[in-house]
Each structure stands twice: as C-alpha cells, then as structure tokens.
Coordinates of C-alpha atoms in Angstrom, one line a residue:
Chain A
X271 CA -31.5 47.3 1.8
X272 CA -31.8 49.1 5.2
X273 CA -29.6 46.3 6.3
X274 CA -26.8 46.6 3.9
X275 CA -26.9 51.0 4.3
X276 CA -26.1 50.2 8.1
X277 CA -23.3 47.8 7.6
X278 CA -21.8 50.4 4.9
X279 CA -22.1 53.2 7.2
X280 CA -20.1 51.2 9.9
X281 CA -18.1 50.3 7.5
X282 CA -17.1 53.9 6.4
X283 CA -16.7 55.0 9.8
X284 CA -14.8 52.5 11.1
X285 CA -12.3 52.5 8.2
X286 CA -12.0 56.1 8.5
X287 CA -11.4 56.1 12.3
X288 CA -9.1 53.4 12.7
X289 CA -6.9 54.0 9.8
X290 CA -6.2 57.4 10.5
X291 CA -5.7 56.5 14.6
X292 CA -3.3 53.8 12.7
X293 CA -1.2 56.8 11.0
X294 CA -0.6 58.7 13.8
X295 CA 0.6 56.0 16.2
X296 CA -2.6 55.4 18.3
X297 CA -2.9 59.1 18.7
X298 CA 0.0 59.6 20.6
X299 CA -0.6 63.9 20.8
X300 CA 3.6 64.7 20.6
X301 CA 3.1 62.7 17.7
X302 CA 0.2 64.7 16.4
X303 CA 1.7 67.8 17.0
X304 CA 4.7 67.5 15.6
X305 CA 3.5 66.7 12.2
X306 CA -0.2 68.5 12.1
X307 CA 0.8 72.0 14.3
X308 CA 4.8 72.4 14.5
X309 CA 5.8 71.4 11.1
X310 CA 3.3 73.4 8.7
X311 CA 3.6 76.3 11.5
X312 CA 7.8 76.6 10.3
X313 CA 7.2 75.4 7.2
X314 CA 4.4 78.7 6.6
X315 CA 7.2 81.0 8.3
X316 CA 9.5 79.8 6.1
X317 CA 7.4 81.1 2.9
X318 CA 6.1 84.0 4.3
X319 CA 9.2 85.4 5.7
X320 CA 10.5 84.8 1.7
X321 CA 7.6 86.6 0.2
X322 CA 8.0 89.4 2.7
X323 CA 12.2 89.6 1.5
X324 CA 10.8 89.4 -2.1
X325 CA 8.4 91.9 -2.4
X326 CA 10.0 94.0 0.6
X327 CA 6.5 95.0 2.0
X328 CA 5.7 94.0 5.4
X329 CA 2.2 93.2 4.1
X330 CA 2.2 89.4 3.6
X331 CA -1.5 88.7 3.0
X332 CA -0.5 87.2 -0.2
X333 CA 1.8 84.6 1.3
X334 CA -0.1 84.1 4.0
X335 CA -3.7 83.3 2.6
X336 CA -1.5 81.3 -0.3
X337 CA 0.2 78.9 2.6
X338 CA -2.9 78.8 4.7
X339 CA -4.5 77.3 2.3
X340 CA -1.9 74.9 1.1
X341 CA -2.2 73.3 5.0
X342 CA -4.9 71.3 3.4
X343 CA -2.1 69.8 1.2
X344 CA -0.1 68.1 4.8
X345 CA -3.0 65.8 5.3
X346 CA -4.7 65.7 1.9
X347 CA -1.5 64.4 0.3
X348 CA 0.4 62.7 2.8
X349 CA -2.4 61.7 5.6
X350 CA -4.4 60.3 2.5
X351 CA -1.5 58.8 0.6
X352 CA 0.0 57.1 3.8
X353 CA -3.4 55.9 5.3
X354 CA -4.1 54.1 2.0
X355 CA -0.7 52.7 1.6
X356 CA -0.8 51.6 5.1
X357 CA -2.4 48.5 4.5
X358 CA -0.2 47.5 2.0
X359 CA 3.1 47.8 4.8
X360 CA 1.2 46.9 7.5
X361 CA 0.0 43.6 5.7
X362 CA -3.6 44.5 5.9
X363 CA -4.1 44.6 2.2
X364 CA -5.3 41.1 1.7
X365 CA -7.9 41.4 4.3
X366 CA -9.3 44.7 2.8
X367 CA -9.5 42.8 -0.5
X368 CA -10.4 39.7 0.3
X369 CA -13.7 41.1 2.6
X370 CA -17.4 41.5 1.0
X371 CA -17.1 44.8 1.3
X372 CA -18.2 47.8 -0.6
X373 CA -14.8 49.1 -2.4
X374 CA -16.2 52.5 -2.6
X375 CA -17.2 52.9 0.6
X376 CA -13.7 51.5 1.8
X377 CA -11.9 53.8 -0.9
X378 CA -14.0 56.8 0.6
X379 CA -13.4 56.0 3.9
X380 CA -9.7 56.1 3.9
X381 CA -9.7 60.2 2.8
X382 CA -12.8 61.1 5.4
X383 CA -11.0 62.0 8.2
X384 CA -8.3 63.5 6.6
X385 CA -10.7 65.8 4.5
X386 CA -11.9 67.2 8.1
X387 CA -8.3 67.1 9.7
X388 CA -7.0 69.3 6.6
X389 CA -9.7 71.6 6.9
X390 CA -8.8 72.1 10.7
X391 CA -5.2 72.3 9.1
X392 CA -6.3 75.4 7.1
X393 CA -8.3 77.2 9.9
X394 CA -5.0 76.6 12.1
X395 CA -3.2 78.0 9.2
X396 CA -5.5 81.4 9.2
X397 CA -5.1 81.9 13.0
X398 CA -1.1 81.5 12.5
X399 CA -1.9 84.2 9.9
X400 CA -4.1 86.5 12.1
X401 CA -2.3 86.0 15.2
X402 CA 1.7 85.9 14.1
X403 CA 1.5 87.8 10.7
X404 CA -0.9 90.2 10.7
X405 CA -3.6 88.9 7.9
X406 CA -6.7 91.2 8.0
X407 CA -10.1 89.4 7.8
X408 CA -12.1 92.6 8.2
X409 CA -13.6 92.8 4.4
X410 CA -13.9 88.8 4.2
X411 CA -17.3 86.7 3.9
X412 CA -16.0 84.0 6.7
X413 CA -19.0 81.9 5.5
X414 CA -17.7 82.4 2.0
X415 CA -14.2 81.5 3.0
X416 CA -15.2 78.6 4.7
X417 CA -17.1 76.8 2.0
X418 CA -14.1 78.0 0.1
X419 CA -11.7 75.8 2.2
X420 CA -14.3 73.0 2.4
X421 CA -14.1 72.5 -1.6
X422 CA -10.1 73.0 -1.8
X423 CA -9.9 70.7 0.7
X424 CA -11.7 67.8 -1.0
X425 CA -10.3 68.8 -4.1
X426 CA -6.6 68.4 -2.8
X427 CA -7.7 65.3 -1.2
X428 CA -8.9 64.0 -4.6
X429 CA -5.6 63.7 -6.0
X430 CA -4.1 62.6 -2.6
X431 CA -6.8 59.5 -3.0
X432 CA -5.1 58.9 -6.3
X433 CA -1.4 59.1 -5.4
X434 CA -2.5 56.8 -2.3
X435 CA -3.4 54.2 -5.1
X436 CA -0.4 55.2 -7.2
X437 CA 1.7 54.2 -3.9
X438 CA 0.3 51.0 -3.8
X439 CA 2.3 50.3 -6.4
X440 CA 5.7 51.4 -5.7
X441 CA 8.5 51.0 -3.1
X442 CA 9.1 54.7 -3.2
X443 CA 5.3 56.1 -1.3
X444 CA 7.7 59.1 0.3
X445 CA 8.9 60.4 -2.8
X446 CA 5.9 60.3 -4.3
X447 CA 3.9 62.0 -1.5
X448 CA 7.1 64.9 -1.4
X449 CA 7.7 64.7 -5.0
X450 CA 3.8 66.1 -5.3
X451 CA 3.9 68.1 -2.1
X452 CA 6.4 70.2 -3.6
X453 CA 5.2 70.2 -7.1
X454 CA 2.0 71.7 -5.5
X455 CA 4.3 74.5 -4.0
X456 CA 5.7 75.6 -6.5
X457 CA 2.9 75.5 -9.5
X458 CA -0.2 75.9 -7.1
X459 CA 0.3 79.3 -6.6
X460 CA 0.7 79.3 -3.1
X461 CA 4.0 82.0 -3.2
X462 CA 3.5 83.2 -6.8
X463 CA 1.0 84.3 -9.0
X464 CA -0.1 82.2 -11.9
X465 CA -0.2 84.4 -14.4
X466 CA 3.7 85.3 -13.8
X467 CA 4.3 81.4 -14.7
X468 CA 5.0 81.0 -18.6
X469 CA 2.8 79.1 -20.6
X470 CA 3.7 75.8 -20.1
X471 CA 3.8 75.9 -16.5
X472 CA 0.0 77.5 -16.5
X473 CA -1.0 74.6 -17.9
X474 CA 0.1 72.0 -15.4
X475 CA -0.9 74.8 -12.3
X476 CA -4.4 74.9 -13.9
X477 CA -4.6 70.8 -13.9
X478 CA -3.8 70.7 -10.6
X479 CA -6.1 71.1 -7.4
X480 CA -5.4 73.8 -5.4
X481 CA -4.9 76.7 -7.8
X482 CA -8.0 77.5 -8.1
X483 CA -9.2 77.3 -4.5
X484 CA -6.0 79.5 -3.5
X485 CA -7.0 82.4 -5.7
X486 CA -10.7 82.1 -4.6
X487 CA -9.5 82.4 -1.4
X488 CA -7.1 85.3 -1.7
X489 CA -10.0 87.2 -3.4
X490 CA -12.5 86.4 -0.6
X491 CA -10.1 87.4 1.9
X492 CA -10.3 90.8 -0.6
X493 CA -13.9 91.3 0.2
X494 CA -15.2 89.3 -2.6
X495 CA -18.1 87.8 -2.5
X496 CA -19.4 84.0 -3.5
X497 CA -20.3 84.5 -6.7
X498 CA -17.4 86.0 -7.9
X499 CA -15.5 83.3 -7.4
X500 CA -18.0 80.8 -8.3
X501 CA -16.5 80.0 -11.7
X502 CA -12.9 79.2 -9.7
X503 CA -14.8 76.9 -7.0
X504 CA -16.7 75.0 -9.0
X505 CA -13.8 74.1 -11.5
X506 CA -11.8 72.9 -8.4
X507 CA -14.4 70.8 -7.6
X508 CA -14.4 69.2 -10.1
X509 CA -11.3 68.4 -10.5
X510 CA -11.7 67.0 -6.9
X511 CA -13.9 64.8 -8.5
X512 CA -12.4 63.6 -11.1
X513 CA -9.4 62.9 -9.3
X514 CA -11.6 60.8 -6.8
X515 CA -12.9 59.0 -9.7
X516 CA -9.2 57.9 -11.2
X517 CA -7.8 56.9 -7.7
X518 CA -11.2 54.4 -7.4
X519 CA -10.5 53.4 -10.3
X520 CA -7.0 52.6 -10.0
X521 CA -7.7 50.9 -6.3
X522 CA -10.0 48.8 -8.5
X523 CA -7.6 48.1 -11.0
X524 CA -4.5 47.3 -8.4
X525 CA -7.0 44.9 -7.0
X526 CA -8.0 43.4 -9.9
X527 CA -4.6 43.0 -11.2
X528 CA -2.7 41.8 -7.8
X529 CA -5.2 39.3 -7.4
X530 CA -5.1 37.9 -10.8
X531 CA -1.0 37.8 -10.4
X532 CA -1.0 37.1 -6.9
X533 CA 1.2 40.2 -6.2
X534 CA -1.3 41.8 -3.0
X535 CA 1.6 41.6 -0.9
X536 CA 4.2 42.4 -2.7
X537 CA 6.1 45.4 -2.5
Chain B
X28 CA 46.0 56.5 19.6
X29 CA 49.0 54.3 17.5
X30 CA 49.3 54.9 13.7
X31 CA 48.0 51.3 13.6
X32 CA 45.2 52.1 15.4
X33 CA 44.7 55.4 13.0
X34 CA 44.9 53.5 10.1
X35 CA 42.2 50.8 11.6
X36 CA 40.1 53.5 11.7
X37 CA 40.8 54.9 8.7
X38 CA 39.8 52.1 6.8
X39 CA 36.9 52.0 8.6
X40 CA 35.7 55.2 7.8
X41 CA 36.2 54.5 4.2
X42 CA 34.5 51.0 3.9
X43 CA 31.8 52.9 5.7
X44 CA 31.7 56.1 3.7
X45 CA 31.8 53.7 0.3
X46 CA 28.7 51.5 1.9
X47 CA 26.2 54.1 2.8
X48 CA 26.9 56.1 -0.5
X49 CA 25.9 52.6 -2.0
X50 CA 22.9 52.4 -0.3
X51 CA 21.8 56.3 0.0
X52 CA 22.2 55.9 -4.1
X53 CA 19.5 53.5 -4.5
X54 CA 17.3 55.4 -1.7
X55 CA 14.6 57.5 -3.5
X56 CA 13.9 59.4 0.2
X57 CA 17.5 60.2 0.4
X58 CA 17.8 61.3 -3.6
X59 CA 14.2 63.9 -3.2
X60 CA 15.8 65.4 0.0
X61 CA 19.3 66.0 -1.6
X62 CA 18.2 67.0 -5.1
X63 CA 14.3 67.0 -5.8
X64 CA 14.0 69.5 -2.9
X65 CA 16.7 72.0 -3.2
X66 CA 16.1 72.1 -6.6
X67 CA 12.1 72.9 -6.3
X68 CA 13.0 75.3 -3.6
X69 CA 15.7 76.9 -5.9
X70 CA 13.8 77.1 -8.6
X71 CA 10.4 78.5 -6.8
X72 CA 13.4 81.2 -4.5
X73 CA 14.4 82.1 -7.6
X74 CA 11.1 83.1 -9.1
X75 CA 9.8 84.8 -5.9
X76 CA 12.7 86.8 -5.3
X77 CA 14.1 87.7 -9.2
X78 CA 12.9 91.2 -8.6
X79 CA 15.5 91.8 -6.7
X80 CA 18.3 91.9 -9.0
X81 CA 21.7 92.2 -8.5
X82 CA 23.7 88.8 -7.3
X83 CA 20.5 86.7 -6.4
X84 CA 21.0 83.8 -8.5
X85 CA 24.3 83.0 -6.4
X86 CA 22.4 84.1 -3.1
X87 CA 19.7 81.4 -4.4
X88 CA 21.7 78.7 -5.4
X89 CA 24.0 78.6 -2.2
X90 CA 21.1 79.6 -0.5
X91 CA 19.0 76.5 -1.5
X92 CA 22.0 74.5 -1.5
X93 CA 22.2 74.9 2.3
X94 CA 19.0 73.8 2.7
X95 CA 19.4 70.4 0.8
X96 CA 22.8 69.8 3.1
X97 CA 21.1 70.7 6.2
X98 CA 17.9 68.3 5.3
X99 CA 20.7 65.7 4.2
X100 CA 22.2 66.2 7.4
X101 CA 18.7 65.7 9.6
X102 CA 17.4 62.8 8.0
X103 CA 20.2 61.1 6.6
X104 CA 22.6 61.9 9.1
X105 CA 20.2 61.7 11.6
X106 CA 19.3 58.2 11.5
X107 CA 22.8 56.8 10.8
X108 CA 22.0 54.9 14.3
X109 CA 18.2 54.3 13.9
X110 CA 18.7 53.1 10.6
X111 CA 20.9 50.6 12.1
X112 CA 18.5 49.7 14.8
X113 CA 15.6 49.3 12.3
X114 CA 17.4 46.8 10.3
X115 CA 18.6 44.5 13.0
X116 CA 22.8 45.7 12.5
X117 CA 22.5 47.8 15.6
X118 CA 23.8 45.7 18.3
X119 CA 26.6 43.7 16.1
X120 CA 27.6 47.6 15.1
X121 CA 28.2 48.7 19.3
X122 CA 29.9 45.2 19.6
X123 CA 32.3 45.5 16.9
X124 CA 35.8 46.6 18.5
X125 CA 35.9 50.2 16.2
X126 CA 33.9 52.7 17.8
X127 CA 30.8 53.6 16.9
X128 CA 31.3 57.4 16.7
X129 CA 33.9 56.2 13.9
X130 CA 31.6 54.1 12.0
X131 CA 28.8 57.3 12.6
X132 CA 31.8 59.8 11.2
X133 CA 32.2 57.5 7.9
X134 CA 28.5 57.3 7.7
X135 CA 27.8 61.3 8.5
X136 CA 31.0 61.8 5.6
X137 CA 29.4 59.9 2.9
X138 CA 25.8 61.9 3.6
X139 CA 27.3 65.2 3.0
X140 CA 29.5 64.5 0.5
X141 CA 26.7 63.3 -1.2
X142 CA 24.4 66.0 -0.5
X143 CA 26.9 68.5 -1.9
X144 CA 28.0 66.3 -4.9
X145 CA 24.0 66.0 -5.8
X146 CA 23.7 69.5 -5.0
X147 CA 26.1 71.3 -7.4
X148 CA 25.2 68.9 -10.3
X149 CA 21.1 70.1 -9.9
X150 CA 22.5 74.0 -9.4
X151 CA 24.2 73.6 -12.7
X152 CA 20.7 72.6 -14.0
X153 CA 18.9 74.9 -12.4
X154 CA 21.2 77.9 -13.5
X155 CA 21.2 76.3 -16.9
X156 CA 17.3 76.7 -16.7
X157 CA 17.2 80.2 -15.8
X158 CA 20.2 80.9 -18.2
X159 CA 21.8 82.5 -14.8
X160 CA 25.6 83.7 -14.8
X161 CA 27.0 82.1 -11.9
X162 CA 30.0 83.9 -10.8
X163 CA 31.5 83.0 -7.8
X164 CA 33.5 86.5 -6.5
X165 CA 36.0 85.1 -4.0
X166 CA 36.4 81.5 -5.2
X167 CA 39.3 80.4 -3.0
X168 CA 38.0 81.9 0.1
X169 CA 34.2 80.2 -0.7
X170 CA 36.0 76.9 -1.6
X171 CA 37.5 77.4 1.5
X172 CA 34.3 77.9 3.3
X173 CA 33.1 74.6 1.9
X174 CA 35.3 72.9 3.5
X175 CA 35.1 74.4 6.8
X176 CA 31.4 73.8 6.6
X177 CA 31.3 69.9 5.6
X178 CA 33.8 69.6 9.1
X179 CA 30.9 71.6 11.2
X180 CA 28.0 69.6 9.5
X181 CA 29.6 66.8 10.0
X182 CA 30.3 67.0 13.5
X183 CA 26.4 68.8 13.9
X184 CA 25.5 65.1 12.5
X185 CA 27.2 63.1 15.3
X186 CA 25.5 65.3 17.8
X187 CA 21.8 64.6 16.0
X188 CA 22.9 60.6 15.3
X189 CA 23.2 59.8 18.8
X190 CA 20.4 62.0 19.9
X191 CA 17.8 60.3 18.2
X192 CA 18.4 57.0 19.2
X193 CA 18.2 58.4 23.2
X194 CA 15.5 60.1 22.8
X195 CA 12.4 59.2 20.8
X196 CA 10.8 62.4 21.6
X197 CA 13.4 64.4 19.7
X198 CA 13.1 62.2 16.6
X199 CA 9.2 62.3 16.7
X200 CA 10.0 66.4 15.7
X201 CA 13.0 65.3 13.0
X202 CA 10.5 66.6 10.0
X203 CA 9.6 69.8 12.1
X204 CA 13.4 70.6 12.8
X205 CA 13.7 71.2 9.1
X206 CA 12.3 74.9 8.1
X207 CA 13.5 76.0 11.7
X208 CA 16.8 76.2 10.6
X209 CA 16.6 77.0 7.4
X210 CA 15.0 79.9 8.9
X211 CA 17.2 81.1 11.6
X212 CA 20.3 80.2 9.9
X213 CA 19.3 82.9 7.2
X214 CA 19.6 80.4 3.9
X215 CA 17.2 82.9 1.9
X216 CA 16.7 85.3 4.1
X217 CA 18.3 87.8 6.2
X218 CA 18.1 86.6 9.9
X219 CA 17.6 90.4 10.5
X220 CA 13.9 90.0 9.0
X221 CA 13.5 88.1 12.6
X222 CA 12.6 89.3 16.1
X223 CA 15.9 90.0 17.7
X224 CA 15.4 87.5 20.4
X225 CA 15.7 84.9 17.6
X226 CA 19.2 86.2 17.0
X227 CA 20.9 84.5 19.6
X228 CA 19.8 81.0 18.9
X229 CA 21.0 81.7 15.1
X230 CA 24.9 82.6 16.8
X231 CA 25.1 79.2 18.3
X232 CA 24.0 77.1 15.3
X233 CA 26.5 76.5 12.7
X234 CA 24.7 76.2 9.8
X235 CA 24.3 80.0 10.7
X236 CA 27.9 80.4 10.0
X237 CA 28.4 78.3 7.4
X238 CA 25.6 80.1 5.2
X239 CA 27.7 83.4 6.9
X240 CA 30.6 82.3 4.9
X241 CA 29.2 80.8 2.4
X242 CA 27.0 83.7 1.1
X243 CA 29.6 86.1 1.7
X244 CA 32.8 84.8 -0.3
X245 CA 29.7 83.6 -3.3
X246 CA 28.3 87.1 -3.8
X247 CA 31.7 89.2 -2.1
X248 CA 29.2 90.8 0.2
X249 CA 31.4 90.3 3.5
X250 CA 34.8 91.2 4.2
X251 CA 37.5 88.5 4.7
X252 CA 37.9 89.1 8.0
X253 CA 34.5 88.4 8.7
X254 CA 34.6 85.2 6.7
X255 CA 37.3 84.1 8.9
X256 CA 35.4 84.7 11.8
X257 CA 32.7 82.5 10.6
X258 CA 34.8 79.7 9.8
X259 CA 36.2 80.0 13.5
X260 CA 32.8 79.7 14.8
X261 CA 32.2 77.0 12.8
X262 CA 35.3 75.0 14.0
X263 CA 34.8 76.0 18.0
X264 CA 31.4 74.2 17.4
X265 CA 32.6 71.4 15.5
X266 CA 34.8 71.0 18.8
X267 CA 31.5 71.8 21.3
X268 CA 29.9 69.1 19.1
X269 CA 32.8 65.9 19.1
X270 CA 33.0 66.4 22.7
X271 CA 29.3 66.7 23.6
X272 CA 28.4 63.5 21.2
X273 CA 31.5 61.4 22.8
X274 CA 28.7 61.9 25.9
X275 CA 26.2 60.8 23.9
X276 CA 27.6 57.8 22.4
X277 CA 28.7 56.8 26.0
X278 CA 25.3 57.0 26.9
X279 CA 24.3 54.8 23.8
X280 CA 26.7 52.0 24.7
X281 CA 25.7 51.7 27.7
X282 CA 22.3 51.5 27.0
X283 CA 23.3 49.1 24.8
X284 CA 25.4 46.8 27.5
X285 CA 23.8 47.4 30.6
X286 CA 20.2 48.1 30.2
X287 CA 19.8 45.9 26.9
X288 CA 17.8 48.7 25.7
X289 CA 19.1 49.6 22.3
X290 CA 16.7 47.8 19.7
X291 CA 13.8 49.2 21.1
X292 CA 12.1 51.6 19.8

C-alpha cells in the first residue's frame, strides 16, 4: 500500500515536471518569457487601454482585475491543452498507455504545474496592474484574493484538462486551444460585465470557468470580504471539478477507444 | 530585367499565390487567425466601446479588421520560409533558379489577400449581428487606401519572412509581436492614449499608416490631404522594406550555400 502511494507520488511528480520542461523547450528562459511574461503583458495592455477608450475614465480597475485574472487562462488553457497533447505529437502516447500506471494520477499530473505556473501568471498580472496601471489594493483582503486566484485557477485549468483530451482527438489542438481562449475573452467577463450580455449569452458565461472567479475577484479587490463572495467561489469550484471529471473521463475513453481500434498514434 | 524574365516571374508568383491559398484554406491555424479572431475581437470592441456612439461600428470593423491582416501577416506571412524549412521544400526552394524573394512575394500576396477576403465576408456577419449601418464616407479614397496598404503589408511581410529564418530569437517572440502593434498602430485606440515616447516607434511602422488611412477615409474623420500623406508613408516604407529584405534574403542564400545552415532550426 505504502509501496504503491510512493511509486504514485513519483509518478505525479515526474509527469508533472518533465512534461511541462517538455513544453517550454527544456526551459530555455527567452522561451519562457516570451510566452509566460511578454505576451500576456501586451496582450493585458491591449484590453485595458480599450476599456480606458470605452468608458473614458482613467480608472481601469475594472479591466485590469478582469485581465489579471484571465492570466490564469495562458497556461490553464494552452500549457494544459499542449502538455497533454504532447504525447500524442511527440509519439509518447503509446508508452503512457501502455504503462501500469495509475491514469488518474497521470491525468492529474499533466495540469499540476500549470495550475501553480497560472497562479504565478495572475500574481504577475496584479503587479503589471499595480505597477503600470495604477490598480489600488488598499481595501483588498490579499489572503482573500489569493485563495480567490487559487480556485479560479483550478477551475480554468479544469476545462483546459478537458480540451487537452478533446485535442487528442483532432489535427486542429491550436484552434481549439484559441478558439476557447477567446471564447473565454469575450463571455468570461474579463472586459465586460455579465449582466450587460443578453440572455443567451449569460447562460454560456455562467457555464464557463472563470466568470465567477473574475467577479469574486473584482469585489475583493472592492473591500469585500470572503464570505461575500463565498456563493461565487464555491460555484467556480465546482465547475473546476466537474470539468476535471469529463476530461478523465474522456482521456479514459480516448484510451479505451484507440486501443480497441488501434488508432493511439494516429492523428 | 527582360519581359521574358518578367513574365517568368510572373507566373511564378501566381502558381505560388494559387498554392499557398490552397493550403492556408485547409489550415484551421490560419482560418482562427484571419476570421475566428477579428471576428471575437470585433464583436467584444464593439460591445465595450458602443457607448460611444457616433461612427464606431466602422471604427470597429476596420479597426478589427487590421488586426486580423496584421496577425495574418505575422504568422502566415511570417513563416512563408520556416514553413518551408519545416517541411523539407526549403533547400530545393533557394535552389530553384526564380528567386526566393519572388516565390516569398506570391506567398506574402496570397496571405493578405486572404486575410482581407476572409475579413470582409465575417464583418458583413458581424454587422449583420449587431444590425450596424456600415457606411463607408469616402469610398474611393478608402478603396484606395486598401490598396496602398496590401503593397506596405506585403512588403512588411518580406522583411518578417526572411527575419525569422536568421534569427530564431526573433521568432521565439512571433506570438508576443501581435498585441504590440495592434497597440501602437492605434487599430482601436487612439495612439494618443499612449506615453508620447511611444509615438515615434508608431511613425515608422506602417500598419500605423495604413490604419491612418484607413480609419480616416471609413469614418471621413481626416482630410484628404492627410490621407495622402499616409499612403506616402506607406509606400516610402514599402521601399525601406524591398531594399532592407533583398539584405536579408542575401543573407539567407548564403547561409543556405556556404554555411549549409538553412534546415536547421
């Protein structure tokens, strides 16, 4: 028992650390920071410089807290999605499959770093926010906000588990991954408020991860405190959750399936 | 140059332009970064900034537009020559007696005529969506401007094709390069929301000037004149950029034939 807890946990870890080194070419740093630091720096300019033209106020707490957040999204949906997906171009797959290992604990594995790396994302995010755009933390619980982060985080990463399985199965892994990406900018709420969207488009912002943690956050950030926004966190994580739970079970299912049809390999 | 030699080429660029529109067609990267996008950006633009009144839906759509044929432009454009070097065609392309800055033209040509083709069948959509009344105030001069602008994108793309394949560093940053320039290049936004010091990297870029005359003759905000002197900025630095990438393609070849270093990564 003790035995088989041990090789799990090397297991997890080893999956976790080698496929994300794996993703970012051996951990070459230019590498690193052009994707993790430079990209999501423009691409949070970008929207907070729009929100600021929108509204015409040169208080962009809104946009900024919004796009903060989202960081989480650069490795929960495309760190996650690629790392998963990895095996299948790199021709790894077959290995993964065809060990004695746990498939949960490989499943799980594949997100861990990425979970922490996003959350690192975010915090970068804030300090772009306090540093270049003038976001005020004065009123805000930081314990609060950061336990705030922690569940968006996983929650985002939860439906980057499942797209990652969802790519296992097509040609197309970057237009999924972007395809979502965006989706999650424009219904998460990120740039707009919700309750602005019509109906319809409620409904698919409210199935989404995300949402909820971005509005827990921008009221935190307000000087609210945990249990105000208990309702919103809780509800994002578990739709974290129950993401995590359709992407094993799809990973279960492509195995299942590409073994039985002798497809593992093919893309 | 003979007209036999003209015509060569020609025929060239067109076997060229016709192959990589086949190809970009069937390339679901290439179809979310001229359409999917522009049109989520468009849509979300729209939303954030419809408080505004007045002639934003034009503002929006050119706006947005710009942005799919500048992303079209870095990644499609961009690795015209690494896409060549990941399949293997790189070397028997630099052997081939029509030069490569004519096979990268045909190539760069087909991108951005795509782009724009995609682009202004989703901005119908999109304007059909928002039930927007797009009116287009000096049509002849933005038609025009169009033009103008494929020739400067065009010749920005020759520039970026050979760059990438010299210099791995600069390719490593190709997704970062993206939001930069629809930033100082004032898509969406006035450039004057920036620090000024930004203002002079936004003169020497051409997408600056193409947006310049692009959102002026749309929405009749700038006077012809000034339109004019966009498009004349955008044609000196179409020139800067054929004679800076006819150094870079020299560099290329000869990386190619004397160190024997052009499949490598």
């Amino acid at each position: 028992m003790l035995n088989t807890a041990r090789i799990n946990l090397r297991l997890f870890w080893d999956g976790a650390v080698l496929s994300y080194i794996a993703l970012f070419r051996w951990l070459r740093p230019s590498t690193y920071i052009a994707s993790k630091v430079f990209g999501p720096l423009v691409y949070m300019l970008f929207f907070v410089l729009l929100g600021r033209y929108a509204t015409g106020s040169s208080d962009a707490s809104f946009f900024v807290i919004g796009n903060a957040i989202q960081m989480c999204a650069w490795s929960g949906i495309y760190g996650i999605t690629m790392s998963i997906t990895g095996d299948h171009w790199d021709g790894t797959l077959p290995y993964v499959f065809g060990a004695p290992a746990n498939r949960l604990i490989v499943f799980l594995g594949r997100a861990f770093i990425h979970v922490i790396d996003g959350y690192l994302g975010v915090v970068l995010g804030f300090f772009w926010g306090i540093t270049l755009l003038g976001l005020d933390l004065s009123q805000t619980s930081l314990p609060a906000l950061a336990l705030v982060v922690l569940i968006t985080t996983i929650s985002t990463s939860g439906l980057g588990m499942l797209l990652g399985c969802l790519s296992l199965m097509t040609r197309n892994v970057m237009f999924v991954n972007n395809t979502v990406f965006f989706g999650l900018l424009l219904f998460a709420g990120a740039n707009v408020d919700v309750a602005t969207f019509p109906g319809w488009m409620q409904s698919i912002s409210y199935a989404l991860p995300l949402t909820r943690g971005i509005q827990a956050g921008r009221a935190i950030v307000a000087g609210a405190d945990l249990s105000q926004v208990s309702g919103l966190l809780s509800t994002e994580f578990l739709f974290g959750l129950i993401y995590i739970a359709l992407g094993y079970v799809l990973f279960r299912w492509f195995e299942k399936q590409a073994k039985r049809r002798g497809t593992l390999e093919a893309v | 140059m003979t007209l036999k030699t003209i015509k060569a080429y020609a025929r060239a660029v067109a076997i060229t332009f016709e192959i990589t529109l086949r190809q970009n067609f069937s390339d679901a990267f290439i179809i979310f970064a001229v359409i999917v996008q522009p049109m989520i950006i468009a849509i979300l633009a729209l939303w954030m900034l419809r408080d505004i009144g007045g002639d934003i839906g034009i503002f929006v759509i050119v706006g947005s537009g710009l942005t799919g044929l500048w992303s079209g432009l870095l990644f499609i454009s961009g690795n015209s020559i690494t896409g060549e070097r990941w399949v293997g065609t790189l070397e028997g392309l630099v052997a081939s007696p029509t030069p490569m800055a004519v096979i990268v033209f045909g190539k760069n040509l087909a991108n951005v005529f795509q782009s724009l083709a995609s682009m202004i069948a989703s901005y119908i959509a999109v304007a059909l969506l928002f039930d927007l009344r797009i009116t287009i105030e000096q049509p002849w001069l933005f038609a025009a401007s169009l033009l103008v602008t494929v020739v400067a994108f065009i010749c920005f793309g020759l520039i970026m094709a050979g760059l990438f394949v010299i210099n791995p560093a600069f390719a490593q940053f190709q997704n970062g390069l993206e939001f930069p320039i629809y930033i100082l290049a004032g898509f969406l936004f006035p450039i004057a929301m920036l620090p000024g010091w930004t203002t002079p990297i936004s003169y020497v870029l051409a997408p600056y000037w193409a947006a310049v005359a692009l959102h002026g003759s749309a929405t009749g905000s700038v006077p012809p004149a000034e339109i004019g002197f966009a498009w004349l900025m955008m044609l000196v630095f179409s020139l800067v950029y054929v004679l800076a990438s006819g150094r870079i393609f020299r560099i290329v070849l000869r990386k190619a034939r004397v160190d024997a270093t052009l499949s490598m990564q």
